Short mmCIF file of C-alpha atoms and ligand atoms in Angstrom, two decimals:
data_model
loop_
_atom_site.label_atom_id
_atom_site.label_comp_id
_atom_site.label_asym_id
_atom_site.label_seq_id
_atom_site.Cartn_x
_atom_site.Cartn_y
_atom_site.Cartn_z
CA MET A 1 -41.28 -5.65 -8.37
CA THR A 2 -38.81 -3.96 -10.65
CA TYR A 3 -36.82 -5.87 -13.26
CA ARG A 4 -33.66 -5.63 -11.21
CA ARG A 5 -35.30 -6.73 -7.95
CA ARG A 6 -36.81 -9.72 -9.71
CA LYS A 7 -33.40 -10.60 -11.17
CA THR A 8 -31.83 -10.40 -7.70
CA ALA A 9 -34.54 -12.60 -6.19
CA GLU A 10 -34.03 -15.17 -8.98
CA ARG A 11 -30.28 -15.14 -8.48
CA LEU A 12 -30.69 -15.70 -4.72
CA GLU A 13 -33.02 -18.65 -5.23
CA GLN A 14 -30.51 -20.40 -7.49
CA TRP A 15 -27.47 -19.48 -5.44
CA ILE A 16 -25.02 -22.26 -4.69
CA PRO A 17 -22.26 -20.68 -2.55
CA ARG A 18 -18.70 -21.19 -3.78
CA THR A 19 -16.84 -19.50 -0.93
CA ARG A 20 -16.48 -20.29 2.77
CA LEU A 21 -18.29 -17.06 3.70
CA GLY A 22 -21.11 -17.84 1.28
CA LYS A 23 -21.57 -21.30 2.80
CA MET A 24 -21.52 -19.90 6.35
CA ILE A 25 -24.29 -17.47 5.41
CA GLN A 26 -26.44 -20.10 3.74
CA GLU A 27 -26.01 -22.37 6.79
CA GLY A 28 -27.08 -19.48 9.02
CA ARG A 29 -23.76 -19.31 10.85
CA ILE A 30 -23.34 -15.67 9.86
CA THR A 31 -26.48 -13.59 9.90
CA SER A 32 -25.38 -9.97 9.65
CA ILE A 33 -23.15 -7.84 7.45
CA GLU A 34 -21.51 -6.44 10.61
CA GLU A 35 -20.14 -9.92 11.39
CA VAL A 36 -18.62 -10.14 7.90
CA PHE A 37 -16.63 -6.93 8.44
CA THR A 38 -15.79 -7.66 12.08
CA GLU A 39 -14.30 -11.01 11.03
CA GLY A 40 -12.57 -9.35 8.09
CA LEU A 41 -13.96 -11.93 5.63
CA PRO A 42 -13.65 -11.03 1.93
CA ILE A 43 -16.91 -10.76 -0.03
CA ARG A 44 -16.47 -12.62 -3.33
CA GLU A 45 -20.10 -13.36 -4.18
CA PRO A 46 -22.74 -10.64 -4.73
CA GLU A 47 -25.42 -12.92 -3.24
CA ILE A 48 -23.76 -12.50 0.17
CA VAL A 49 -24.63 -8.80 0.11
CA ASP A 50 -28.15 -9.40 -1.24
CA THR A 51 -28.84 -11.94 1.51
CA LEU A 52 -27.55 -9.79 4.38
CA LEU A 53 -28.83 -6.44 3.06
CA PRO A 54 -32.23 -7.23 1.49
CA ASP A 55 -33.10 -3.50 1.30
CA LEU A 56 -30.08 -2.71 -0.85
CA GLN A 57 -30.74 -0.06 -3.49
CA GLU A 58 -28.75 0.71 -6.62
CA GLU A 59 -28.26 3.76 -8.81
CA VAL A 60 -26.54 4.08 -12.18
CA ILE A 61 -23.95 6.84 -11.75
CA ASP A 62 -22.44 6.98 -15.22
CA ILE A 63 -22.48 5.29 -18.64
CA ASN A 64 -19.73 5.94 -21.12
CA LEU A 65 -18.97 4.69 -24.60
CA VAL A 66 -15.37 3.46 -24.66
CA GLN A 67 -13.73 3.09 -28.05
CA LYS A 68 -10.64 1.04 -28.54
CA GLN A 69 -8.49 0.61 -31.63
CA THR A 70 -7.69 -3.07 -32.27
CA ASP A 71 -6.17 -4.99 -35.22
CA ALA A 72 -9.69 -5.85 -36.33
CA GLY A 73 -10.69 -2.19 -36.32
CA GLU A 74 -12.52 -0.04 -33.83
CA ARG A 75 -14.22 -1.81 -30.98
CA SER A 76 -16.71 0.01 -28.80
CA ARG A 77 -18.00 -0.99 -25.42
CA PHE A 78 -20.02 0.65 -22.70
CA LYS A 79 -18.58 1.32 -19.29
CA ALA A 80 -21.08 1.67 -16.47
CA ILE A 81 -20.58 2.86 -12.92
CA VAL A 82 -23.14 1.77 -10.34
CA ALA A 83 -23.50 2.65 -6.65
CA VAL A 84 -25.32 0.48 -4.12
CA GLY A 85 -26.30 1.19 -0.53
CA ASN A 86 -28.82 0.46 2.20
CA ARG A 87 -29.20 4.17 3.16
CA ASP A 88 -28.05 3.10 6.60
CA GLY A 89 -24.27 2.92 6.78
CA TYR A 90 -23.29 0.63 3.88
CA VAL A 91 -22.26 1.77 0.41
CA GLY A 92 -20.41 0.30 -2.56
CA LEU A 93 -19.23 1.59 -5.93
CA GLY A 94 -18.39 -0.59 -8.91
CA SER A 95 -17.80 -0.56 -12.65
CA GLY A 96 -18.44 -2.91 -15.54
CA LYS A 97 -17.75 -3.02 -19.29
CA ALA A 98 -19.78 -4.74 -21.97
CA ARG A 99 -21.03 -4.35 -25.54
CA GLN A 100 -24.59 -3.93 -24.27
CA VAL A 101 -25.55 -1.14 -21.87
CA ARG A 102 -27.71 -3.45 -19.76
CA THR A 103 -24.90 -6.00 -19.37
CA ALA A 104 -22.42 -3.26 -18.42
CA ILE A 105 -24.85 -2.06 -15.73
CA GLU A 106 -25.36 -5.61 -14.43
CA LYS A 107 -21.59 -6.17 -14.21
CA ALA A 108 -21.12 -2.84 -12.43
CA ALA A 109 -23.94 -3.69 -9.99
CA VAL A 110 -22.21 -6.98 -9.10
CA ASP A 111 -18.85 -5.21 -8.70
CA ALA A 112 -20.47 -2.55 -6.46
CA ARG A 113 -21.79 -5.30 -4.16
CA LEU A 114 -18.31 -6.86 -3.89
CA LYS A 115 -16.87 -3.44 -3.03
CA ILE A 116 -19.40 -2.59 -0.32
CA VAL A 117 -17.99 -1.01 2.87
CA PRO A 118 -19.33 0.21 6.20
CA ILE A 119 -19.46 3.98 6.70
CA ARG A 120 -19.03 5.50 10.12
CA ARG A 121 -21.67 8.14 10.70
CA GLY A 122 -22.14 10.61 13.49
CA CYS A 123 -22.80 14.22 14.35
CA GLY A 124 -19.49 15.92 13.76
CA SER A 125 -21.06 19.34 13.36
CA TRP A 126 -20.11 21.86 16.06
CA GLU A 127 -23.30 23.79 15.29
CA CYS A 128 -25.45 20.77 16.01
CA GLY A 129 -24.12 18.40 18.66
CA CYS A 130 -27.28 16.26 18.69
CA GLY A 131 -25.22 13.05 18.89
CA LYS A 132 -27.33 11.26 16.25
CA VAL A 133 -25.93 9.54 13.16
CA HIS A 134 -27.27 11.99 10.56
CA SER A 135 -23.89 13.15 9.26
CA LEU A 136 -20.23 12.11 9.50
CA PRO A 137 -18.23 12.11 12.77
CA PHE A 138 -15.48 14.28 11.27
CA GLN A 139 -14.29 15.83 8.02
CA VAL A 140 -12.91 13.40 5.46
CA GLU A 141 -11.09 13.84 2.18
CA GLY A 142 -11.00 11.57 -0.86
CA LYS A 143 -9.06 11.49 -4.12
CA CYS A 144 -9.27 9.81 -7.49
CA GLY A 145 -7.52 10.78 -10.70
CA GLY A 146 -7.48 14.56 -10.84
CA VAL A 147 -10.35 15.01 -8.38
CA ARG A 148 -10.16 15.81 -4.68
CA ILE A 149 -13.26 16.10 -2.52
CA VAL A 150 -13.80 17.10 1.11
CA ILE A 151 -16.95 16.11 3.01
CA ILE A 152 -17.71 18.38 5.96
CA PRO A 153 -20.21 17.39 8.70
CA GLY A 154 -23.31 19.61 8.77
CA PRO A 155 -26.14 20.35 11.26
CA ARG A 156 -29.43 18.42 11.21
CA GLY A 157 -31.83 19.63 8.56
CA LEU A 158 -29.12 21.01 6.29
CA GLY A 159 -29.47 18.26 3.68
CA ILE A 160 -26.69 17.19 1.35
CA VAL A 161 -25.02 20.24 -0.14
CA ALA A 162 -23.31 18.66 -3.14
CA SER A 163 -23.57 17.98 -6.85
CA GLU A 164 -26.05 15.38 -8.12
CA VAL A 165 -23.54 12.49 -8.28
CA ALA A 166 -22.25 13.16 -4.75
CA ARG A 167 -25.83 13.50 -3.44
CA VAL A 168 -26.83 10.11 -4.82
CA ILE A 169 -23.81 8.30 -3.32
CA LEU A 170 -24.03 10.07 0.06
CA ALA A 171 -27.78 9.33 0.30
CA LEU A 172 -27.17 5.63 -0.49
CA ALA A 173 -24.59 5.60 2.34
CA GLY A 174 -27.13 7.10 4.76
CA VAL A 175 -25.49 10.50 5.17
CA LYS A 176 -28.25 13.10 5.46
CA ASP A 177 -26.53 16.39 6.29
CA CYS A 178 -23.16 17.60 5.02
CA TRP A 179 -21.29 20.10 2.91
CA THR A 180 -18.88 19.11 0.19
CA ARG A 181 -16.01 20.93 -1.47
CA SER A 182 -14.43 19.61 -4.62
CA PHE A 183 -11.27 20.49 -6.49
CA GLY A 184 -9.72 19.56 -9.83
CA SER A 185 -11.46 18.04 -12.86
CA THR A 186 -14.79 17.54 -11.09
CA ARG A 187 -16.70 17.08 -14.35
CA THR A 188 -15.05 13.69 -14.83
CA VAL A 189 -17.92 11.72 -13.34
CA PRO A 190 -16.11 8.38 -12.70
CA SER A 191 -13.18 10.05 -10.88
CA PHE A 192 -15.60 12.27 -8.96
CA ALA A 193 -17.69 9.27 -7.85
CA TYR A 194 -14.61 7.31 -6.79
CA ALA A 195 -13.26 10.34 -4.88
CA ILE A 196 -16.50 10.46 -2.85
CA PHE A 197 -16.28 6.72 -2.20
CA ASP A 198 -12.63 7.10 -1.15
CA ALA A 199 -13.61 9.88 1.31
CA LEU A 200 -16.44 7.79 2.79
CA LYS A 201 -14.12 4.80 3.30
CA LYS A 202 -11.88 7.03 5.43
CA THR A 203 -14.59 7.37 8.07
CA TYR A 204 -13.40 3.92 9.19
CA SER A 205 -9.77 3.82 8.12
CA LEU A 206 -9.01 6.83 10.35
CA ILE A 207 -9.82 4.83 13.51
CA THR A 208 -8.92 1.37 14.81
CA PRO A 209 -11.03 -1.56 13.50
CA THR A 210 -12.10 -2.56 17.03
CA ASP A 211 -14.12 0.66 17.21
CA TRP A 212 -16.55 -0.55 14.59
CA VAL A 213 -18.23 -3.21 16.65
CA GLY A 214 -20.01 -1.06 19.23
ZN1 LIG B 1 -26.34 16.56 14.96
#
């Protein structure tokens, strides 16, 4: 077991839910992440996600040293960006700041769990038409800061045609085949990552919520 998995297991064992949703999950009244989103219940405890998605994986996307001028002098902290996903339709992106790198990563990992969303997948590629959920159902566009990114459905076997950061996030979401096109200051990793996340969120926001259940 990795350090992080052990930490998660420990946290789950000691978990005393503070929210209504957390209590419902511990009492076994809600047993799937789909129910959480169908009911529109806000996720305010990371343990909710760890309980309902035990196969959740996480990847550190970016670590930056942030320096700030204060009255007491220069203060530096690390800012981490972490992505989580079950490689099967759920992905989250979060950030955290701390004086220690490890603490910044842990905070970002918690934030990513609280920001998790369902991704609608499909076969939106006219060259493919297999009907399986290996890609996205249609083209989506996302923005953050000065970055704009377009994700285009691709045929089975294509793989993820994207930069490293986009590949990691798309793979965590469970998207296997697609093209991407990016515009603007794409070397700004945080904005780039959030633009991808924004695009993926649109796979659901472009349709009515009742569509998600089936
Ligand atoms: Zn297909």
